[in-house]
Amino acid sequence: MIAASALLGALAGLPLLMLDQLIGFFGVFPGALLGGFAYRFASSSLPIDPTAHVRRYKYAAISFATLPIISAFGTGMRGQGFHMTIGAALIGFAIALGILISGDRRAARMG
């Protein structure tokens, strides 16, 4: 839910990018945050999973670190590669915030 809403936020920012407005890159932030709040609201009737707290921080750290690392390896750190890596870090940060906002309520595991 968080990644899907972050993608929708990025798609909502595309018209701004076409008008050469760099603020369009930051459409991911409200999308990821709204996705975290939407999951928190949707899961309010689910039980609290005691192991979700640790996993939530682990997944947030992975999402924050993975995107810039992949971007750095893919673009290099010269020229615009550095800026793309910083942009990927900001997107990873937004997704990590969405994960942290989502809360500890999870559905019961099957099996």
Short mmCIF file of N, CA, C and O in Angstrom, two decimals:
data_model
loop_
_atom_site.label_atom_id
_atom_site.label_comp_id
_atom_site.label_asym_id
_atom_site.label_seq_id
_atom_site.Cartn_x
_atom_site.Cartn_y
_atom_site.Cartn_z
N MET A 1 0.82 -1.18 0.00
CA MET A 1 0.00 0.00 0.00
C MET A 1 0.87 1.25 0.00
O MET A 1 0.55 2.22 -0.67
N ILE A 2 1.97 1.22 0.73
CA ILE A 2 2.84 2.39 0.83
C ILE A 2 3.53 2.64 -0.49
O ILE A 2 3.57 3.77 -0.98
N ALA A 3 4.07 1.58 -1.10
CA ALA A 3 4.77 1.76 -2.37
C ALA A 3 3.80 2.17 -3.47
O ALA A 3 4.14 2.99 -4.33
N ALA A 4 2.59 1.61 -3.46
CA ALA A 4 1.61 1.97 -4.48
C ALA A 4 1.21 3.44 -4.37
O ALA A 4 1.10 4.14 -5.38
N SER A 5 1.01 3.92 -3.16
CA SER A 5 0.62 5.32 -3.01
C SER A 5 1.81 6.24 -3.30
O SER A 5 1.63 7.35 -3.80
N ALA A 6 3.04 5.79 -3.01
CA ALA A 6 4.21 6.58 -3.38
C ALA A 6 4.32 6.68 -4.90
O ALA A 6 4.66 7.74 -5.45
N LEU A 7 4.01 5.58 -5.60
CA LEU A 7 4.01 5.60 -7.05
C LEU A 7 2.94 6.54 -7.59
O LEU A 7 3.17 7.29 -8.54
N LEU A 8 1.77 6.53 -6.97
CA LEU A 8 0.71 7.45 -7.38
C LEU A 8 1.12 8.90 -7.13
O LEU A 8 0.81 9.78 -7.93
N GLY A 9 1.82 9.15 -6.03
CA GLY A 9 2.32 10.50 -5.77
C GLY A 9 3.35 10.92 -6.81
O GLY A 9 3.37 12.08 -7.25
N ALA A 10 4.19 9.98 -7.22
CA ALA A 10 5.17 10.29 -8.27
C ALA A 10 4.48 10.57 -9.60
O ALA A 10 4.86 11.48 -10.33
N LEU A 11 3.45 9.79 -9.90
CA LEU A 11 2.70 10.02 -11.14
C LEU A 11 1.98 11.36 -11.09
O LEU A 11 1.85 12.04 -12.11
N ALA A 12 1.50 11.75 -9.92
CA ALA A 12 0.84 13.05 -9.78
C ALA A 12 1.83 14.19 -9.99
O ALA A 12 1.44 15.28 -10.41
N GLY A 13 3.12 13.97 -9.72
CA GLY A 13 4.13 15.00 -9.91
C GLY A 13 4.64 15.12 -11.33
O GLY A 13 5.38 16.05 -11.64
N LEU A 14 4.27 14.18 -12.21
CA LEU A 14 4.77 14.23 -13.58
C LEU A 14 4.39 15.50 -14.34
O LEU A 14 5.23 16.04 -15.06
N PRO A 15 3.17 16.02 -14.20
CA PRO A 15 2.89 17.28 -14.92
C PRO A 15 3.81 18.42 -14.51
O PRO A 15 4.17 19.26 -15.33
N LEU A 16 4.19 18.46 -13.25
CA LEU A 16 5.12 19.50 -12.81
C LEU A 16 6.49 19.30 -13.44
O LEU A 16 7.16 20.27 -13.79
N LEU A 17 6.91 18.05 -13.59
CA LEU A 17 8.20 17.80 -14.21
C LEU A 17 8.19 18.19 -15.69
O LEU A 17 9.20 18.65 -16.22
N MET A 18 7.06 18.01 -16.33
CA MET A 18 6.97 18.38 -17.74
C MET A 18 7.02 19.89 -17.92
O MET A 18 7.38 20.38 -18.98
N LEU A 19 6.68 20.63 -16.88
CA LEU A 19 6.77 22.09 -16.92
C LEU A 19 8.10 22.58 -16.35
O LEU A 19 8.25 23.75 -16.04
N ASP A 20 9.06 21.66 -16.22
CA ASP A 20 10.40 21.95 -15.68
C ASP A 20 10.36 22.48 -14.25
O ASP A 20 11.15 23.32 -13.86
N GLN A 21 9.42 21.99 -13.47
CA GLN A 21 9.34 22.34 -12.05
C GLN A 21 9.89 21.16 -11.26
O GLN A 21 9.29 20.09 -11.23
N LEU A 22 11.01 21.34 -10.62
CA LEU A 22 11.65 20.24 -9.89
C LEU A 22 10.86 19.78 -8.68
O LEU A 22 11.10 18.70 -8.15
N ILE A 23 9.90 20.55 -8.26
CA ILE A 23 9.07 20.15 -7.12
C ILE A 23 8.30 18.88 -7.45
O ILE A 23 7.86 18.16 -6.55
N GLY A 24 8.16 18.55 -8.71
CA GLY A 24 7.47 17.33 -9.12
C GLY A 24 8.15 16.07 -8.61
O GLY A 24 7.50 15.04 -8.44
N PHE A 25 9.45 16.13 -8.37
CA PHE A 25 10.16 14.97 -7.83
C PHE A 25 9.69 14.64 -6.42
O PHE A 25 9.84 13.53 -5.96
N PHE A 26 9.17 15.61 -5.72
CA PHE A 26 8.78 15.41 -4.33
C PHE A 26 7.34 14.96 -4.17
O PHE A 26 6.82 14.96 -3.07
N GLY A 27 6.70 14.57 -5.27
CA GLY A 27 5.36 13.99 -5.17
C GLY A 27 5.36 12.66 -4.46
O GLY A 27 4.33 12.20 -3.98
N VAL A 28 6.52 12.03 -4.38
CA VAL A 28 6.65 10.75 -3.70
C VAL A 28 6.42 10.91 -2.20
O VAL A 28 5.84 10.04 -1.55
N PHE A 29 6.85 12.03 -1.63
CA PHE A 29 6.74 12.22 -0.18
C PHE A 29 5.31 12.16 0.33
O PHE A 29 5.01 11.35 1.20
N PRO A 30 4.41 13.00 -0.19
CA PRO A 30 3.04 12.89 0.34
C PRO A 30 2.40 11.55 0.00
O PRO A 30 1.59 11.04 0.78
N GLY A 31 2.77 10.97 -1.14
CA GLY A 31 2.21 9.67 -1.49
C GLY A 31 2.61 8.58 -0.51
O GLY A 31 1.78 7.80 -0.05
N ALA A 32 3.88 8.54 -0.14
CA ALA A 32 4.35 7.52 0.80
C ALA A 32 3.79 7.75 2.20
O ALA A 32 3.41 6.80 2.89
N LEU A 33 3.73 9.00 2.61
CA LEU A 33 3.19 9.30 3.94
C LEU A 33 1.70 8.98 4.01
O LEU A 33 1.22 8.41 4.99
N LEU A 34 0.96 9.33 2.95
CA LEU A 34 -0.46 9.01 2.93
C LEU A 34 -0.68 7.51 2.89
O LEU A 34 -1.64 7.00 3.48
N GLY A 35 0.21 6.78 2.21
CA GLY A 35 0.11 5.32 2.20
C GLY A 35 0.32 4.73 3.58
O GLY A 35 -0.36 3.78 3.97
N GLY A 36 1.27 5.28 4.34
CA GLY A 36 1.50 4.82 5.71
C GLY A 36 0.30 5.09 6.59
O GLY A 36 -0.12 4.23 7.37
N PHE A 37 -0.28 6.29 6.46
CA PHE A 37 -1.47 6.61 7.25
C PHE A 37 -2.67 5.78 6.81
O PHE A 37 -3.49 5.38 7.64
N ALA A 38 -2.79 5.52 5.50
CA ALA A 38 -3.90 4.70 5.00
C ALA A 38 -3.80 3.28 5.55
O ALA A 38 -4.81 2.68 5.94
N TYR A 39 -2.57 2.73 5.59
CA TYR A 39 -2.42 1.38 6.15
C TYR A 39 -2.73 1.39 7.65
O TYR A 39 -3.36 0.48 8.16
N ARG A 40 -2.29 2.43 8.34
CA ARG A 40 -2.56 2.51 9.78
C ARG A 40 -4.07 2.56 10.03
O ARG A 40 -4.58 1.91 10.93
N PHE A 41 -4.79 3.32 9.21
CA PHE A 41 -6.24 3.43 9.36
C PHE A 41 -6.91 2.11 8.98
O PHE A 41 -7.82 1.65 9.67
N ALA A 42 -6.47 1.50 7.88
CA ALA A 42 -7.10 0.25 7.42
C ALA A 42 -6.83 -0.91 8.37
O ALA A 42 -7.65 -1.83 8.48
N SER A 43 -5.71 -0.89 9.06
CA SER A 43 -5.37 -2.00 9.94
C SER A 43 -5.74 -1.73 11.40
O SER A 43 -5.30 -2.47 12.28
N SER A 44 -6.54 -0.73 11.65
CA SER A 44 -6.86 -0.39 13.04
C SER A 44 -7.64 -1.48 13.77
O SER A 44 -7.60 -1.55 14.99
N SER A 45 -8.31 -2.34 13.04
CA SER A 45 -9.06 -3.42 13.70
C SER A 45 -8.24 -4.70 13.83
O SER A 45 -8.70 -5.65 14.45
N LEU A 46 -7.04 -4.73 13.28
CA LEU A 46 -6.20 -5.93 13.36
C LEU A 46 -5.46 -5.97 14.69
O LEU A 46 -5.23 -4.94 15.33
N PRO A 47 -5.05 -7.16 15.13
CA PRO A 47 -4.29 -7.25 16.39
C PRO A 47 -2.86 -6.73 16.21
O PRO A 47 -2.32 -6.72 15.11
N ILE A 48 -2.28 -6.33 17.32
CA ILE A 48 -0.89 -5.85 17.30
C ILE A 48 0.02 -7.06 17.26
O ILE A 48 -0.08 -7.97 18.07
N ASP A 49 0.93 -7.04 16.29
CA ASP A 49 1.92 -8.11 16.15
C ASP A 49 3.17 -7.69 16.93
O ASP A 49 3.79 -6.69 16.60
N PRO A 50 3.58 -8.45 17.97
CA PRO A 50 4.73 -8.02 18.77
C PRO A 50 6.05 -8.06 17.99
O PRO A 50 6.99 -7.36 18.35
N THR A 51 6.12 -8.83 16.92
CA THR A 51 7.36 -8.88 16.14
C THR A 51 7.39 -7.83 15.04
O THR A 51 8.42 -7.65 14.40
N ALA A 52 6.28 -7.13 14.81
CA ALA A 52 6.23 -6.16 13.71
C ALA A 52 7.10 -4.95 14.00
O ALA A 52 7.61 -4.33 13.07
N HIS A 53 7.29 -4.60 15.26
CA HIS A 53 8.06 -3.41 15.61
C HIS A 53 9.50 -3.52 15.09
O HIS A 53 10.00 -2.59 14.45
N VAL A 54 10.14 -4.64 15.35
CA VAL A 54 11.52 -4.84 14.91
C VAL A 54 11.58 -4.93 13.39
O VAL A 54 12.45 -4.33 12.76
N ARG A 55 10.64 -5.67 12.78
CA ARG A 55 10.63 -5.82 11.32
C ARG A 55 10.38 -4.48 10.63
O ARG A 55 10.95 -4.21 9.57
N ARG A 56 9.55 -3.65 11.22
CA ARG A 56 9.24 -2.35 10.63
C ARG A 56 10.50 -1.49 10.53
O ARG A 56 10.77 -0.87 9.51
N TYR A 57 11.28 -1.46 11.59
CA TYR A 57 12.53 -0.69 11.55
C TYR A 57 13.53 -1.31 10.58
O TYR A 57 14.27 -0.60 9.89
N LYS A 58 13.56 -2.62 10.52
CA LYS A 58 14.47 -3.29 9.59
C LYS A 58 14.11 -2.99 8.14
O LYS A 58 14.97 -2.64 7.34
N TYR A 59 12.82 -3.07 7.82
CA TYR A 59 12.38 -2.77 6.45
C TYR A 59 12.58 -1.31 6.10
O TYR A 59 12.91 -0.97 4.96
N ALA A 60 12.39 -0.42 7.06
CA ALA A 60 12.62 1.00 6.81
C ALA A 60 14.09 1.27 6.52
O ALA A 60 14.43 2.02 5.60
N ALA A 61 14.99 0.63 7.26
CA ALA A 61 16.42 0.80 7.02
C ALA A 61 16.82 0.23 5.66
O ALA A 61 17.62 0.83 4.93
N ILE A 62 16.24 -0.91 5.31
CA ILE A 62 16.55 -1.52 4.01
C ILE A 62 16.07 -0.63 2.88
O ILE A 62 16.79 -0.40 1.90
N SER A 63 14.86 -0.09 2.99
CA SER A 63 14.35 0.76 1.91
C SER A 63 15.12 2.07 1.82
O SER A 63 15.30 2.61 0.73
N PHE A 64 15.59 2.57 2.95
CA PHE A 64 16.36 3.82 2.94
C PHE A 64 17.74 3.60 2.33
O PHE A 64 18.26 4.48 1.65
N ALA A 65 18.33 2.43 2.52
CA ALA A 65 19.69 2.20 2.04
C ALA A 65 19.74 1.61 0.63
O ALA A 65 20.68 1.89 -0.12
N THR A 66 18.75 0.83 0.24
CA THR A 66 18.83 0.10 -1.01
C THR A 66 18.75 1.01 -2.23
O THR A 66 19.54 0.86 -3.17
N LEU A 67 17.81 1.93 -2.26
CA LEU A 67 17.65 2.78 -3.44
C LEU A 67 18.89 3.61 -3.76
O LEU A 67 19.32 3.65 -4.91
N PRO A 68 19.52 4.29 -2.80
CA PRO A 68 20.73 5.04 -3.16
C PRO A 68 21.90 4.14 -3.57
O PRO A 68 22.68 4.52 -4.44
N ILE A 69 22.00 2.97 -2.97
CA ILE A 69 23.10 2.07 -3.34
C ILE A 69 22.93 1.60 -4.78
O ILE A 69 23.89 1.61 -5.58
N ILE A 70 21.72 1.21 -5.14
CA ILE A 70 21.46 0.78 -6.51
C ILE A 70 21.69 1.95 -7.48
O ILE A 70 22.28 1.77 -8.55
N SER A 71 21.25 3.12 -7.10
CA SER A 71 21.44 4.30 -7.95
C SER A 71 22.92 4.63 -8.10
O SER A 71 23.37 4.97 -9.20
N ALA A 72 23.69 4.53 -7.04
CA ALA A 72 25.12 4.83 -7.12
C ALA A 72 25.84 3.83 -8.01
O ALA A 72 26.71 4.21 -8.80
N PHE A 73 25.49 2.56 -7.90
CA PHE A 73 26.12 1.57 -8.75
C PHE A 73 25.68 1.71 -10.21
O PHE A 73 26.45 1.46 -11.13
N GLY A 74 24.43 2.12 -10.42
CA GLY A 74 23.92 2.22 -11.78
C GLY A 74 24.36 3.47 -12.52
O GLY A 74 24.55 3.44 -13.73
N THR A 75 24.54 4.58 -11.81
CA THR A 75 24.85 5.84 -12.48
C THR A 75 26.27 6.32 -12.23
O THR A 75 26.73 7.21 -12.93
N GLY A 76 26.95 5.78 -11.27
CA GLY A 76 28.27 6.28 -10.92
C GLY A 76 28.13 7.52 -10.06
O GLY A 76 27.04 8.03 -9.84
N MET A 77 29.22 8.03 -9.59
CA MET A 77 29.17 9.18 -8.70
C MET A 77 29.78 10.43 -9.36
O MET A 77 30.19 11.36 -8.69
N ARG A 78 29.82 10.44 -10.67
CA ARG A 78 30.33 11.62 -11.37
C ARG A 78 29.18 12.30 -12.11
O ARG A 78 28.22 11.67 -12.49
N GLY A 79 29.31 13.56 -12.33
CA GLY A 79 28.29 14.28 -13.09
C GLY A 79 26.95 14.25 -12.38
O GLY A 79 26.83 14.56 -11.21
N GLN A 80 25.92 13.84 -13.11
CA GLN A 80 24.58 13.82 -12.54
C GLN A 80 24.33 12.58 -11.69
O GLN A 80 23.30 12.49 -11.03
N GLY A 81 25.23 11.63 -11.70
CA GLY A 81 25.06 10.42 -10.90
C GLY A 81 24.94 10.72 -9.42
O GLY A 81 24.15 10.10 -8.72
N PHE A 82 25.71 11.69 -8.93
CA PHE A 82 25.64 12.06 -7.52
C PHE A 82 24.26 12.62 -7.19
O PHE A 82 23.68 12.27 -6.16
N HIS A 83 23.74 13.46 -8.06
CA HIS A 83 22.43 14.05 -7.82
C HIS A 83 21.33 12.99 -7.87
O HIS A 83 20.36 13.05 -7.10
N MET A 84 21.47 12.03 -8.75
CA MET A 84 20.49 10.96 -8.83
C MET A 84 20.54 10.09 -7.58
O MET A 84 19.51 9.60 -7.11
N THR A 85 21.73 9.90 -7.04
CA THR A 85 21.87 9.12 -5.81
C THR A 85 21.23 9.85 -4.63
O THR A 85 20.55 9.24 -3.81
N ILE A 86 21.42 11.15 -4.56
CA ILE A 86 20.77 11.94 -3.51
C ILE A 86 19.25 11.90 -3.67
O ILE A 86 18.52 11.76 -2.69
N GLY A 87 18.77 12.00 -4.89
CA GLY A 87 17.33 11.90 -5.14
C GLY A 87 16.79 10.54 -4.74
O GLY A 87 15.70 10.44 -4.15
N ALA A 88 17.53 9.48 -5.03
CA ALA A 88 17.11 8.14 -4.62
C ALA A 88 17.10 8.01 -3.11
O ALA A 88 16.24 7.33 -2.54
N ALA A 89 18.06 8.65 -2.43
CA ALA A 89 18.07 8.63 -0.96
C ALA A 89 16.85 9.33 -0.40
O ALA A 89 16.25 8.87 0.58
N LEU A 90 16.43 10.43 -1.02
CA LEU A 90 15.23 11.13 -0.55
C LEU A 90 13.98 10.29 -0.77
O LEU A 90 13.09 10.25 0.09
N ILE A 91 13.90 9.60 -1.89
CA ILE A 91 12.76 8.73 -2.14
C ILE A 91 12.76 7.56 -1.15
O ILE A 91 11.73 7.19 -0.60
N GLY A 92 13.94 6.97 -0.90
CA GLY A 92 14.05 5.91 0.09
C GLY A 92 13.65 6.39 1.48
O GLY A 92 13.02 5.67 2.24
N PHE A 93 14.01 7.63 1.80
CA PHE A 93 13.64 8.21 3.08
C PHE A 93 12.13 8.36 3.20
O PHE A 93 11.54 8.08 4.26
N ALA A 94 11.48 8.79 2.11
CA ALA A 94 10.02 8.94 2.13
C ALA A 94 9.35 7.60 2.33
O ALA A 94 8.40 7.47 3.11
N ILE A 95 9.83 6.57 1.65
CA ILE A 95 9.24 5.24 1.80
C ILE A 95 9.49 4.71 3.21
O ILE A 95 8.61 4.10 3.82
N ALA A 96 10.68 4.97 3.75
CA ALA A 96 10.99 4.54 5.12
C ALA A 96 10.06 5.23 6.12
O ALA A 96 9.59 4.60 7.07
N LEU A 97 9.79 6.51 5.91
CA LEU A 97 8.85 7.20 6.81
C LEU A 97 7.45 6.60 6.72
O LEU A 97 6.76 6.44 7.72
N GLY A 98 7.03 6.25 5.50
CA GLY A 98 5.74 5.61 5.34
C GLY A 98 5.67 4.28 6.06
O GLY A 98 4.65 3.94 6.67
N ILE A 99 6.76 3.52 6.02
CA ILE A 99 6.81 2.24 6.73
C ILE A 99 6.74 2.46 8.24
O ILE A 99 6.04 1.75 8.95
N LEU A 100 7.46 3.46 8.72
CA LEU A 100 7.46 3.72 10.16
C LEU A 100 6.11 4.23 10.64
O LEU A 100 5.70 3.94 11.77
N ILE A 101 5.41 4.98 9.81
CA ILE A 101 4.09 5.50 10.19
C ILE A 101 3.05 4.40 10.23
O ILE A 101 2.08 4.47 10.97
N SER A 102 3.25 3.32 9.46
CA SER A 102 2.22 2.31 9.27
C SER A 102 1.79 1.59 10.54
O SER A 102 0.69 1.06 10.60
N GLY A 103 2.60 1.56 11.56
CA GLY A 103 2.19 0.97 12.84
C GLY A 103 2.50 -0.51 12.96
O GLY A 103 3.04 -1.13 12.04
N ASP A 104 2.13 -1.09 14.10
CA ASP A 104 2.47 -2.47 14.42
C ASP A 104 1.31 -3.46 14.25
O ASP A 104 1.45 -4.61 14.60
N ARG A 105 0.21 -3.02 13.75
CA ARG A 105 -0.94 -3.93 13.61
C ARG A 105 -0.80 -4.71 12.31
O ARG A 105 -0.62 -4.16 11.25
N ARG A 106 -0.87 -6.03 12.44
CA ARG A 106 -0.74 -6.91 11.29
C ARG A 106 -1.77 -8.02 11.39
O ARG A 106 -2.19 -8.40 12.47
N ALA A 107 -2.14 -8.56 10.25
CA ALA A 107 -3.08 -9.69 10.23
C ALA A 107 -2.37 -10.93 10.77
O ALA A 107 -1.15 -11.05 10.71
N ALA A 108 -3.15 -11.84 11.30
CA ALA A 108 -2.59 -13.08 11.83
C ALA A 108 -1.96 -13.87 10.70
O ALA A 108 -2.47 -13.91 9.58
N ARG A 109 -0.83 -14.48 10.98
CA ARG A 109 -0.15 -15.28 9.96
C ARG A 109 -0.92 -16.55 9.65
O ARG A 109 -1.48 -17.18 10.53
N MET A 110 -0.91 -16.91 8.41
CA MET A 110 -1.60 -18.12 7.98
C MET A 110 -0.62 -19.30 8.06
O MET A 110 0.51 -19.18 7.62
N GLY A 111 -1.06 -20.39 8.58
CA GLY A 111 -0.23 -21.60 8.60
C GLY A 111 0.69 -21.59 9.69
O GLY A 111 1.48 -22.02 10.23
#
